[in-house]
PDB file of C-alpha atoms in Angstrom:
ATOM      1  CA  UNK A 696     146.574 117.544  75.665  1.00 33.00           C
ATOM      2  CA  UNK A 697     143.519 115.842  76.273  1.00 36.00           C
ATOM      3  CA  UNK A 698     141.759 117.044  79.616  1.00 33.00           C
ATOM      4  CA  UNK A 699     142.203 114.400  82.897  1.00 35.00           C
ATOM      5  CA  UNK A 700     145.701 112.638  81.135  1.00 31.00           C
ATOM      6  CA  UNK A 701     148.141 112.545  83.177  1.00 36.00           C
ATOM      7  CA  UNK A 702     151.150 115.130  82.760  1.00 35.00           C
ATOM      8  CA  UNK A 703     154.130 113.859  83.915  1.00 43.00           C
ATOM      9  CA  UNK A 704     154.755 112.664  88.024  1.00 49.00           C
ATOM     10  CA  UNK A 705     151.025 114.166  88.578  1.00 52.00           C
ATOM     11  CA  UNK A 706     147.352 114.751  87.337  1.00 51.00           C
ATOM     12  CA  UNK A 707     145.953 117.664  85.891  1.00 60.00           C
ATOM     13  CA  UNK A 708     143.955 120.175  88.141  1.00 58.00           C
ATOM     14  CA  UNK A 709     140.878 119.083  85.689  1.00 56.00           C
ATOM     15  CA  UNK A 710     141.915 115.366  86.174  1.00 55.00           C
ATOM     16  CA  UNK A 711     141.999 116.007  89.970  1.00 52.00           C
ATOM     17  CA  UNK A 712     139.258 117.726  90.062  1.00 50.00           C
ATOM     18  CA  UNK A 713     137.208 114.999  88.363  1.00 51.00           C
ATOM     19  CA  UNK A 714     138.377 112.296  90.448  1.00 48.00           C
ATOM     20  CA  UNK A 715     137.044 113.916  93.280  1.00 45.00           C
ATOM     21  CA  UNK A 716     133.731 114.437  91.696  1.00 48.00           C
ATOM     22  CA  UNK A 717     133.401 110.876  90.852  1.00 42.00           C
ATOM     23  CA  UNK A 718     134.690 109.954  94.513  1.00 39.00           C
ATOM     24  CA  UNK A 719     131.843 112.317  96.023  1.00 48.00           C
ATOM     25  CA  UNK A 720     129.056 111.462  93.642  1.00 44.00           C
ATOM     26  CA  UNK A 721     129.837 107.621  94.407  1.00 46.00           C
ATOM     27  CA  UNK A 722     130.046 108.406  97.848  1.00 52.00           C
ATOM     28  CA  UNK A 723     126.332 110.000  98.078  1.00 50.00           C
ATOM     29  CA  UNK A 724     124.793 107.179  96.125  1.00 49.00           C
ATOM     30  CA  UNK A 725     126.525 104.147  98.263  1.00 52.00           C
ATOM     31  CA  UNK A 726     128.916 103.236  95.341  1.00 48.00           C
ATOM     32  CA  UNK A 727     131.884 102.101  98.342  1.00 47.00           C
ATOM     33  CA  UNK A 728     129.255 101.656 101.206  1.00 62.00           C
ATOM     34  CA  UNK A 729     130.839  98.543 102.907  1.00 71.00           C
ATOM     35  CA  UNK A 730     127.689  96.492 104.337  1.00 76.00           C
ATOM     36  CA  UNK A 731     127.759  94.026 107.386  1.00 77.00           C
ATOM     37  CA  UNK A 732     125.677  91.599 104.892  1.00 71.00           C
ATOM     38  CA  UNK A 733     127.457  90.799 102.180  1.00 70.00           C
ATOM     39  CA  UNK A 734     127.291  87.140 101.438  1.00 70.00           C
ATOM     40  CA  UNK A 735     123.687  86.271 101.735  1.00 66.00           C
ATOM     41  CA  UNK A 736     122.049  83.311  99.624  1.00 68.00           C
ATOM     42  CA  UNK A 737     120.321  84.460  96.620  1.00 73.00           C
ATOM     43  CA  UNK A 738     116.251  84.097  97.752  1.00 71.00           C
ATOM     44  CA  UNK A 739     114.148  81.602  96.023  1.00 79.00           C
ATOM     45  CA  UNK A 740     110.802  82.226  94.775  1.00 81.00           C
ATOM     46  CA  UNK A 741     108.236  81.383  97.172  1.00 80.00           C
ATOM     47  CA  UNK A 742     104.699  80.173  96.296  1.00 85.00           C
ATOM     48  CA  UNK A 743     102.335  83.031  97.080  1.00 85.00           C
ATOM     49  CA  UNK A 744      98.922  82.891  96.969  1.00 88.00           C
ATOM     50  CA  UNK A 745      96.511  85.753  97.267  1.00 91.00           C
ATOM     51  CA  UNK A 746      94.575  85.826 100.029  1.00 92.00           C
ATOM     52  CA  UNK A 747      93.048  89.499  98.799  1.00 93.00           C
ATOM     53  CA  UNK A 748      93.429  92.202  95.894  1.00 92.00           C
ATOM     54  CA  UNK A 749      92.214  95.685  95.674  1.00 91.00           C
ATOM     55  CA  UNK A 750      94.365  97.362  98.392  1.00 94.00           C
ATOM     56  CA  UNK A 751      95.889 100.632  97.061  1.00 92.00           C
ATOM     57  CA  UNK A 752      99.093 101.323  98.947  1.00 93.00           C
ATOM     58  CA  UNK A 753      98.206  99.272 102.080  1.00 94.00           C
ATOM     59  CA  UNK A 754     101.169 100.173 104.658  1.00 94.00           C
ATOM     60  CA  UNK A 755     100.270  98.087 107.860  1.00 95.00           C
ATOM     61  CA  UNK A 756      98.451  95.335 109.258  1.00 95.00           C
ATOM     62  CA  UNK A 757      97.097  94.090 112.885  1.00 97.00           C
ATOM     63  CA  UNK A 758      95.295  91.272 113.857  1.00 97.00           C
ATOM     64  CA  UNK A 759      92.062  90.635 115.825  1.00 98.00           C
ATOM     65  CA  UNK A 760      91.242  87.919 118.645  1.00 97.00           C
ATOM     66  CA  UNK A 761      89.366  87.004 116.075  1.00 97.00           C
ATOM     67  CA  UNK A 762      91.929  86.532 113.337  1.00 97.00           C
ATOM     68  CA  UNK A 763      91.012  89.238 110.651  1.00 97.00           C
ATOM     69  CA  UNK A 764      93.500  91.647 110.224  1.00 97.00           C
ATOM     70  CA  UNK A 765      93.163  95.484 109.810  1.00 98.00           C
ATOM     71  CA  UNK A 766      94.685  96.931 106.953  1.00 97.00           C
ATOM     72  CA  UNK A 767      95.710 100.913 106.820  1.00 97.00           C
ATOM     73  CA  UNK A 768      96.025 102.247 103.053  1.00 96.00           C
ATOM     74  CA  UNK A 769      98.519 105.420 103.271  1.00 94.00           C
ATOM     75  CA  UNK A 770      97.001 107.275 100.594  1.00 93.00           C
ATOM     76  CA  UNK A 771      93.035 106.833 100.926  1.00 94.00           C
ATOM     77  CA  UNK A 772      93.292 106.776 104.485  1.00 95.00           C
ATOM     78  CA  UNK A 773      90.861 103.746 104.634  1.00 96.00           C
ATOM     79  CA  UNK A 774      91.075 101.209 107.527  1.00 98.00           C
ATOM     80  CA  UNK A 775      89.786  98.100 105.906  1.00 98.00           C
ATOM     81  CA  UNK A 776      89.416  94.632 106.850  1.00 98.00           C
ATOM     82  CA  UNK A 777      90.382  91.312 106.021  1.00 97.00           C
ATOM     83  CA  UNK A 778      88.748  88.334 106.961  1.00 97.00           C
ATOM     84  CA  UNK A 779      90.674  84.789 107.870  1.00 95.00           C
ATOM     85  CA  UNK A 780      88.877  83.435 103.875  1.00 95.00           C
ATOM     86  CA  UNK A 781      89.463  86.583 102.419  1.00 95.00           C
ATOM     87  CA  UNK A 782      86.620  88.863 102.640  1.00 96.00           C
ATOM     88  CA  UNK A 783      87.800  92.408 102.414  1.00 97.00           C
ATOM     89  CA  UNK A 784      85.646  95.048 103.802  1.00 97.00           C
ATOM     90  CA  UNK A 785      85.849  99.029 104.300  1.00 96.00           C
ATOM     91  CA  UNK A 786      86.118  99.965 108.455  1.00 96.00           C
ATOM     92  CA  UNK A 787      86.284 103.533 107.993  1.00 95.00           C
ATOM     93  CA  UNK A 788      88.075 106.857 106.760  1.00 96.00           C
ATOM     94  CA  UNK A 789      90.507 108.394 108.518  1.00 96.00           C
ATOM     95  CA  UNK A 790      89.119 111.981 107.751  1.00 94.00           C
ATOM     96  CA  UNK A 791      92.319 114.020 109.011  1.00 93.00           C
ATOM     97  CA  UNK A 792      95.006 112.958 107.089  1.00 92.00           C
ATOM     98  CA  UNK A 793      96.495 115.656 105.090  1.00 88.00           C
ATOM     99  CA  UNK A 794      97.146 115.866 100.918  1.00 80.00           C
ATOM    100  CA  UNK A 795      98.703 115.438  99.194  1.00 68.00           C
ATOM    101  CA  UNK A 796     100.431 112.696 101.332  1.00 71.00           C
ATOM    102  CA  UNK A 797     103.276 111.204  99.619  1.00 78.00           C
ATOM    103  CA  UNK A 798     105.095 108.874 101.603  1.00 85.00           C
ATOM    104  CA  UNK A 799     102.518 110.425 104.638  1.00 90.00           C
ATOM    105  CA  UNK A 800      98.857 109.649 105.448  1.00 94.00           C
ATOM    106  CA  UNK A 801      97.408 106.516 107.437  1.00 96.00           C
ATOM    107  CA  UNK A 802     100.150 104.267 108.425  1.00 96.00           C
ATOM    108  CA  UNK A 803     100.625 102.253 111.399  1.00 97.00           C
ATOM    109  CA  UNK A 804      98.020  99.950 112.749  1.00 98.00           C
ATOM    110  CA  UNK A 805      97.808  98.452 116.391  1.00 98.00           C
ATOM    111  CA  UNK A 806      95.497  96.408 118.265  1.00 98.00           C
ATOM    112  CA  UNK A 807      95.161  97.264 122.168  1.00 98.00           C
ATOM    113  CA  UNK A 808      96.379  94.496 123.642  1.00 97.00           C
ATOM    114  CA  UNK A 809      93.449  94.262 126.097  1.00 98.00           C
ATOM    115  CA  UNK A 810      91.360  94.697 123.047  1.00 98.00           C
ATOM    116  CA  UNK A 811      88.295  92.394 124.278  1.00 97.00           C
ATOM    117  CA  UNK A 812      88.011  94.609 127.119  1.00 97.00           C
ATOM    118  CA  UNK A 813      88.357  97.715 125.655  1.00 97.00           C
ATOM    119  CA  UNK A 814      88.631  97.829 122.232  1.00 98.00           C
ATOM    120  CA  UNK A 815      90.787 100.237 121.361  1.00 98.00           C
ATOM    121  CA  UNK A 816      92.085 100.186 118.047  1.00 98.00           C
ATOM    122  CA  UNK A 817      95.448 102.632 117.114  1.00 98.00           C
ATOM    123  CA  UNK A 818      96.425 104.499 114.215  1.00 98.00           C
ATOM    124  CA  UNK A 819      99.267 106.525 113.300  1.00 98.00           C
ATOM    125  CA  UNK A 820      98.448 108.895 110.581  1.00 97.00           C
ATOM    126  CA  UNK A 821      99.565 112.685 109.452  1.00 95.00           C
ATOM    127  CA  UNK A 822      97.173 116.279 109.574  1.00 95.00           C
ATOM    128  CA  UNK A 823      97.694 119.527 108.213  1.00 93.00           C
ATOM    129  CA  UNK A 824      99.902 120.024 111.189  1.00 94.00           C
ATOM    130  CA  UNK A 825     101.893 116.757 112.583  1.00 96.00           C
ATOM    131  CA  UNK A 826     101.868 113.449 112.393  1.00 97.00           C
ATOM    132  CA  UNK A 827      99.814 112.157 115.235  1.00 98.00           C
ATOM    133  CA  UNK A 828      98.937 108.735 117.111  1.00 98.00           C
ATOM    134  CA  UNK A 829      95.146 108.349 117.884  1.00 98.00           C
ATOM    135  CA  UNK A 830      93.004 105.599 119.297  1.00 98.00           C
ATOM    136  CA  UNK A 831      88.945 104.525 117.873  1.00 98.00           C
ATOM    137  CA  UNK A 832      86.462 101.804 118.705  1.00 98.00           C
ATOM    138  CA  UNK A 833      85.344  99.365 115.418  1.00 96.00           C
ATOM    139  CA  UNK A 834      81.611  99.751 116.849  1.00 93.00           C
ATOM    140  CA  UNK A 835      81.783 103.621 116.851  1.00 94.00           C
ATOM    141  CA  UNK A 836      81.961 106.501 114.184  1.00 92.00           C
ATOM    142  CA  UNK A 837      83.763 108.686 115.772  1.00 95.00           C
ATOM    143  CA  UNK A 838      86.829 110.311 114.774  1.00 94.00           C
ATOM    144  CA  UNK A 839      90.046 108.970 116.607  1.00 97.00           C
ATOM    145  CA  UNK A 840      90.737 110.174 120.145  1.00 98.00           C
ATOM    146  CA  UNK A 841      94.613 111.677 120.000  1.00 98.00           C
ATOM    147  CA  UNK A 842      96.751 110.169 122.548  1.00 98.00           C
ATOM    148  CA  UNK A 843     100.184 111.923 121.299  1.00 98.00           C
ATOM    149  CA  UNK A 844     100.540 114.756 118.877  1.00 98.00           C
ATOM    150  CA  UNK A 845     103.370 117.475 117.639  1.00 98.00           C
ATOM    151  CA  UNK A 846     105.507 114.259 115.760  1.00 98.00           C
ATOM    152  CA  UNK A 847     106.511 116.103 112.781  1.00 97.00           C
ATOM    153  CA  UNK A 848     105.447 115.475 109.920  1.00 94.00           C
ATOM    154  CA  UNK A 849     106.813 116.004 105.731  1.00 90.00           C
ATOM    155  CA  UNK A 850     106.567 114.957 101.939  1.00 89.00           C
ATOM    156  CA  UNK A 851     109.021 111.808 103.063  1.00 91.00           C
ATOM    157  CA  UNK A 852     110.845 110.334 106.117  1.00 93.00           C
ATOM    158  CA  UNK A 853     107.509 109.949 108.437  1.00 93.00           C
ATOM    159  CA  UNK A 854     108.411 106.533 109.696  1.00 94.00           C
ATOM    160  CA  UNK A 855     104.852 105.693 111.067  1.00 95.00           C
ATOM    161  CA  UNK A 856     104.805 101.980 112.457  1.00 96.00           C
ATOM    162  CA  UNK A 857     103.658 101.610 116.394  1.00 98.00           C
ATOM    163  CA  UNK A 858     103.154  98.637 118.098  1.00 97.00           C
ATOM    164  CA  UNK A 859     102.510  97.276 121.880  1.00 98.00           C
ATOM    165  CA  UNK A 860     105.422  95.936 123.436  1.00 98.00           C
ATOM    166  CA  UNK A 861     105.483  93.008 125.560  1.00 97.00           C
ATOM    167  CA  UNK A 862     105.645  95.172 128.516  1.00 98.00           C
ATOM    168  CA  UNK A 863     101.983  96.657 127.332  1.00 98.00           C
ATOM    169  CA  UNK A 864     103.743 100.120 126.720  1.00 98.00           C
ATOM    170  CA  UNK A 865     102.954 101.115 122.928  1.00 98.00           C
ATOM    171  CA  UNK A 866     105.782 101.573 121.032  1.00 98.00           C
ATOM    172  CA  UNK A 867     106.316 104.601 117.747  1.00 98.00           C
ATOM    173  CA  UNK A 868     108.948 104.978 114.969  1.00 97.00           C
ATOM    174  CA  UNK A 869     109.467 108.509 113.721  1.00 98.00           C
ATOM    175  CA  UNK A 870     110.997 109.728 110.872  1.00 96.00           C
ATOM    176  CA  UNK A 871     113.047 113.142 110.695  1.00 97.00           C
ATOM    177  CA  UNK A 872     110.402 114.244 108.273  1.00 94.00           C
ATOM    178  CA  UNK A 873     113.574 115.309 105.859  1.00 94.00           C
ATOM    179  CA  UNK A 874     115.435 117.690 108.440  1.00 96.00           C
ATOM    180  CA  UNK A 875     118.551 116.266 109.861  1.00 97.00           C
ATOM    181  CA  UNK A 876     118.887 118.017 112.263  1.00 97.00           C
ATOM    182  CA  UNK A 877     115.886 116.681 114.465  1.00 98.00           C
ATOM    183  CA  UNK A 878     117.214 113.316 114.647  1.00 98.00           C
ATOM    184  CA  UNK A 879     119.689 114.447 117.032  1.00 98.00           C
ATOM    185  CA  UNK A 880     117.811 117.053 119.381  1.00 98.00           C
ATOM    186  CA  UNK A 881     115.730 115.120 121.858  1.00 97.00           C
ATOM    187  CA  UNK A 882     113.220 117.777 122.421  1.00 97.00           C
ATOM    188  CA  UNK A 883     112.185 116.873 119.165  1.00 98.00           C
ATOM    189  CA  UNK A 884     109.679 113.677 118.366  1.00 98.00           C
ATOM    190  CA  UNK A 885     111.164 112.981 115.243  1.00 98.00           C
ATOM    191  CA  UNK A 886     113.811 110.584 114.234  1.00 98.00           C
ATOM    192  CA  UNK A 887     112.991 108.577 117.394  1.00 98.00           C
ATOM    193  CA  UNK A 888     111.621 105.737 119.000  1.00 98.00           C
ATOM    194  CA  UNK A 889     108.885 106.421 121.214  1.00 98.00           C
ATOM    195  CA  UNK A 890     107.440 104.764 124.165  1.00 98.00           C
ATOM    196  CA  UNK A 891     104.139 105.630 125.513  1.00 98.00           C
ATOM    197  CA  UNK A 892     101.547 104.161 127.655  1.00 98.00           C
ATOM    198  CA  UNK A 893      98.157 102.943 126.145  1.00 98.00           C
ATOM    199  CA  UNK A 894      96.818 107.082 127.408  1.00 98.00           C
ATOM    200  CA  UNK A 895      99.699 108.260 125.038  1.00 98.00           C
ATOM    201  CA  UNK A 896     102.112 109.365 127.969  1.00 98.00           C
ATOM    202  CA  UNK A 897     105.606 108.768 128.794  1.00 98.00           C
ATOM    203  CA  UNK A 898     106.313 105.658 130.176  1.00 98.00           C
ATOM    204  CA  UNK A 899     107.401 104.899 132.843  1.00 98.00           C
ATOM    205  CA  UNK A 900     110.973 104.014 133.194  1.00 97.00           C
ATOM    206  CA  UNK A 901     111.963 106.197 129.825  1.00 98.00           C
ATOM    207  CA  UNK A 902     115.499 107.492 129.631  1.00 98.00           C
ATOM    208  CA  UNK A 903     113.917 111.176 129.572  1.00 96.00           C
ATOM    209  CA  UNK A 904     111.842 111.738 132.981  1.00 95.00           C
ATOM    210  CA  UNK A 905     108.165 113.048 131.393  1.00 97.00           C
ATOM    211  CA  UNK A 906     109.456 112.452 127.551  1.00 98.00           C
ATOM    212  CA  UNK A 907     107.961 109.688 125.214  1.00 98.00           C
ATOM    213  CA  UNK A 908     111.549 109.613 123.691  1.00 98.00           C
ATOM    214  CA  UNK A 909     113.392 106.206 123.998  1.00 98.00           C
ATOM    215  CA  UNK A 910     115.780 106.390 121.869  1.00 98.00           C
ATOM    216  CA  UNK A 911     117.167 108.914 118.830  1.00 98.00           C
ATOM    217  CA  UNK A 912     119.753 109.125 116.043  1.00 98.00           C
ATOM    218  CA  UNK A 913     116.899 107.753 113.228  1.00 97.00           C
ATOM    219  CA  UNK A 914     116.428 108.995 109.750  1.00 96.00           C
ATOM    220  CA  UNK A 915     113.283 106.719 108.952  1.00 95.00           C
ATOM    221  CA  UNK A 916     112.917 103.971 110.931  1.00 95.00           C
ATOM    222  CA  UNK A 917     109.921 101.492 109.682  1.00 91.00           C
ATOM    223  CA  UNK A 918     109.777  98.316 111.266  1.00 92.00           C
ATOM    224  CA  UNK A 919     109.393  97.401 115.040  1.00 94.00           C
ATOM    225  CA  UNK A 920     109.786  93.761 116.793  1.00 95.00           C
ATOM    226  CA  UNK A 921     110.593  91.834 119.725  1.00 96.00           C
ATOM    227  CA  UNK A 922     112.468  88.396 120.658  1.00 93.00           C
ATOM    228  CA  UNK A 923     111.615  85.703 123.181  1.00 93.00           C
ATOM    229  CA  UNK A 924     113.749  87.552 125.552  1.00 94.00           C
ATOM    230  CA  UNK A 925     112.140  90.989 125.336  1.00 95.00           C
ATOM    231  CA  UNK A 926     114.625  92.990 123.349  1.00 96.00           C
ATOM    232  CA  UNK A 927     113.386  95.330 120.662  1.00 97.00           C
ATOM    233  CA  UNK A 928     114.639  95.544 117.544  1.00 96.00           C
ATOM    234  CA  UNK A 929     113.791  98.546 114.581  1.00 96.00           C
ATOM    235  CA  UNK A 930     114.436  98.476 110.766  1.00 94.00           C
ATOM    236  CA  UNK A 931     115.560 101.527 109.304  1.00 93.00           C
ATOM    237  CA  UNK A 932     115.503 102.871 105.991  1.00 88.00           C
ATOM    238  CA  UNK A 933     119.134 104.580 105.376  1.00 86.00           C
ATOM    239  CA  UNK A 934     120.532 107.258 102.878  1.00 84.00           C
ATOM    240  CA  UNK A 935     122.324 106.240  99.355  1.00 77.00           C
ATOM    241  CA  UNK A 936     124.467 104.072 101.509  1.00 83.00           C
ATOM    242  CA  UNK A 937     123.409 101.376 104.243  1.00 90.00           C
ATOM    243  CA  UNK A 938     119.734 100.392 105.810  1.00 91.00           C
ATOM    244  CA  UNK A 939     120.153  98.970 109.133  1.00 93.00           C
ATOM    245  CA  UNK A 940     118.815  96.627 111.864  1.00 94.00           C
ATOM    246  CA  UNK A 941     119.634  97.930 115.592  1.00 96.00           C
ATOM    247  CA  UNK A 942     119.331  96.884 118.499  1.00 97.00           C
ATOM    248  CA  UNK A 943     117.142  99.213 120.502  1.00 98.00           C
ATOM    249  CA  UNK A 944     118.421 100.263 124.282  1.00 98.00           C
ATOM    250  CA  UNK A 945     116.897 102.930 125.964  1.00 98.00           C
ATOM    251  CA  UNK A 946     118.967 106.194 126.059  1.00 98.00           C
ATOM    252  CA  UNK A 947     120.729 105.147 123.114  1.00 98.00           C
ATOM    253  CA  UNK A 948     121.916 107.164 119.835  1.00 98.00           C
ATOM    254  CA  UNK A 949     122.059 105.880 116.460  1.00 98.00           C
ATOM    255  CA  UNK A 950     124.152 108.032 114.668  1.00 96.00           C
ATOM    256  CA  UNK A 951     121.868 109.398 112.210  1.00 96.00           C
ATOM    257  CA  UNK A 952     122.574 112.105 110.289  1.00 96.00           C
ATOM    258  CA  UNK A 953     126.629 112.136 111.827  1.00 95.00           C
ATOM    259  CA  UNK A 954     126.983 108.394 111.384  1.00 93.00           C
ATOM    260  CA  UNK A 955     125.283 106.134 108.898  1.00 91.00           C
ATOM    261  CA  UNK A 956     125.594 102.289 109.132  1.00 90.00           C
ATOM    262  CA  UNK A 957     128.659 101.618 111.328  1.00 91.00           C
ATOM    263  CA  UNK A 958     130.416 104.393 112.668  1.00 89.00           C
ATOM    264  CA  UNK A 959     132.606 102.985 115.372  1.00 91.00           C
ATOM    265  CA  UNK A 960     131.990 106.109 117.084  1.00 92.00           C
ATOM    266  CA  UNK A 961     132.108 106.163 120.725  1.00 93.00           C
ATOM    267  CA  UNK A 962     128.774 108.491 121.639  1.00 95.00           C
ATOM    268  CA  UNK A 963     126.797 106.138 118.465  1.00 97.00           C
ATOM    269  CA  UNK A 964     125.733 102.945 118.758  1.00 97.00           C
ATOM    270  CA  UNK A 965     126.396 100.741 116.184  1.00 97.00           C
ATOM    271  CA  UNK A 966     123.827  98.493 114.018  1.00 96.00           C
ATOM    272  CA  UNK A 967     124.353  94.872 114.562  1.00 95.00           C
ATOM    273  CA  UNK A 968     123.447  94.530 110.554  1.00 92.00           C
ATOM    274  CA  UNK A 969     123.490  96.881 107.710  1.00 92.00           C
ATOM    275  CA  UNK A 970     123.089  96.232 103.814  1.00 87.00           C
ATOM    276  CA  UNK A 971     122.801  98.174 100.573  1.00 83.00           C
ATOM    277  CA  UNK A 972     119.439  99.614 100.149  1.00 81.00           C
ATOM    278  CA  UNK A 973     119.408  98.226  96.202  1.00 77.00           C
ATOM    279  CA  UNK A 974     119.371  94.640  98.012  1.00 77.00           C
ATOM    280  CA  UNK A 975     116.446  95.376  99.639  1.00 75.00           C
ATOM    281  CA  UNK A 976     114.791  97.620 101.717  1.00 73.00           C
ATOM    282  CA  UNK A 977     113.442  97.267 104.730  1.00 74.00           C
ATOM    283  CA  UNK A 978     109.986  97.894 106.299  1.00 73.00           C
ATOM    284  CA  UNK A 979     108.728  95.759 109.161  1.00 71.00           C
ATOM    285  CA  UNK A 980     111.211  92.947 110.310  1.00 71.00           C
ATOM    286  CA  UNK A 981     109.398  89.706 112.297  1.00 65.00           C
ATOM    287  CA  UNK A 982     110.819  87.893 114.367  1.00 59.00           C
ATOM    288  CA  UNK A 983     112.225  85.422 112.302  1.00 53.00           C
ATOM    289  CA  UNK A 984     114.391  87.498 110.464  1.00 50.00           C
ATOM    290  CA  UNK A 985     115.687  88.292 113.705  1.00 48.00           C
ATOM    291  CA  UNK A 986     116.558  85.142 114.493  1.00 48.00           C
ATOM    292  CA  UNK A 987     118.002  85.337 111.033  1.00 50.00           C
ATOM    293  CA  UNK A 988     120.595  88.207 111.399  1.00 49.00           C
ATOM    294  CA  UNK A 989     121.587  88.023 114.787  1.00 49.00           C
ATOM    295  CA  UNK A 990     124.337  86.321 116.873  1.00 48.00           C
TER     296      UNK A 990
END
């Protein structure tokens, strides 16, 4: 008798047995992940022209009054520039990240949004010991001033995208850094959003009184962005099964690692849209593509 045929009414214990492993191996790669998205239009090719070549693993971008943007590559740790006709020139290096980096390094780039005033300039980026937000001046060598420190830090799952909210509070995705279990303790920094003031401390208003945590349940969010009315919205990269788009409350829990895409799940809130990470994956949504997704 050949091994998984049936045998009369039932299976066979090997049969059995290998239906589950199929079931569980499908279920850890996304094979019956049922995504929110499931009928969009297949995307056109768009006419892209280069504006600039020679970035190596460029991660983020932020733009000056001017209109040249600042450009953070992960793995050199370079801050470059890019001018509005395409002139691409070196800012500095970002001395402290750690190696080898991985899916770490320099990542997210802000602009202070009282730049011509001050001119801060800051970047999220990873050390020997955390991941770490820090602020620098353009017209000065000097390494970056950290404003918040202790976000842990690993080989993947860093998250690493900040950016100033419209209420001038500056804004930090964290990844779980590859351990679970953070994502759900809110003493930890990672697998949060974080909201700090332009100093790097809590904001005021946060859901945790003297915490920068504003919201938790993340594995590795990426993307940050707001609509006309104010409300933030964060892009997440998921597991084998669903990447996400929530809407971010304060206070709020995302599920992540007990629930991933939608759960249903009274103490978790649910993504308004989730889709199979071999459609595409997701690493900083605008705000068209929330106008796109939303109700």
């Amino acid at each position: 008798m050949a091994t998984g045929t049936r045998t009369g009414p039932g299976w066979s214990a090997a049969g059995a047995a290998g239906a589950v492993g199929v079931y569980s191996y499908g279920s850890f790669y996304g094979w019956w992940a049922r995504p929110t998205i499931r009928d969009a239009p297949v995307a056109k090719p768009a006419a892209v022209e280069p504006l600039v070549i020679g970035l190596r693993y460029p991660f983020d971008l932020a733009f000056l009054p001017d209109g040249s943007a600042l450009v953070t590559e992960r793995e050199s740790g370079r801050l470059r520039k890019v001018t509005p006709d395409g002139q691409l020139s070196d800012v500095r290096t970002i001395e402290e990240i750690a190696e080898p980096v991985v899916q770490a390094g320099l990542q997210g780039v802000a602009v202070s949004p009282t730049y011509e005033r001050d001119g801060w300039i800051y970047v999220y980026y990873t050390t020997e010991q955390d991941s770490r937000v820090g602020r620098l001046r353009l017209d000065s060598s000097a390494p970056p001033e950290p404003i918040l420190t202790g976000i842990p830090s690993g080989e993947i799952h860093n998250g690493g995208r900040i950016r100033f909210g419209p209420d001038g509070m500056l804004y930090m995705t964290t990844g779980e850094a590859d351990d679970r279990s953070r994502a759900q303790d809110r003493n930890d920094l990672g697998g949060k959003i974080l909201r700090v003031t332009p100093a790097g401390n809590p904001a005021p208003g946060n859901p945790i009184e003297g915490s920068p945590v504003y919201s938790w349940g993340f594995r590795d969010p990426q993307g940050l962005a707001w609509d006309e009315k104010g409300q933030l919205y964060v892009s997440e990269f998921g597991h084998h099964n669903l990447d996400e788009l929530n809407r971010v409350e304060p206070g709020a829990n995302y599920g992540w690692p007990e629930v991933e895409g939608t759960g249903g799940e009274p103490d978790f809130t649910d993504p308004i849209a989730t889709w199979k990470p071999a459609d595409a994956s997701p690493s900083g949504p605008d705000h068209d593509l929330i106008l796109r997704v939303t109700p």
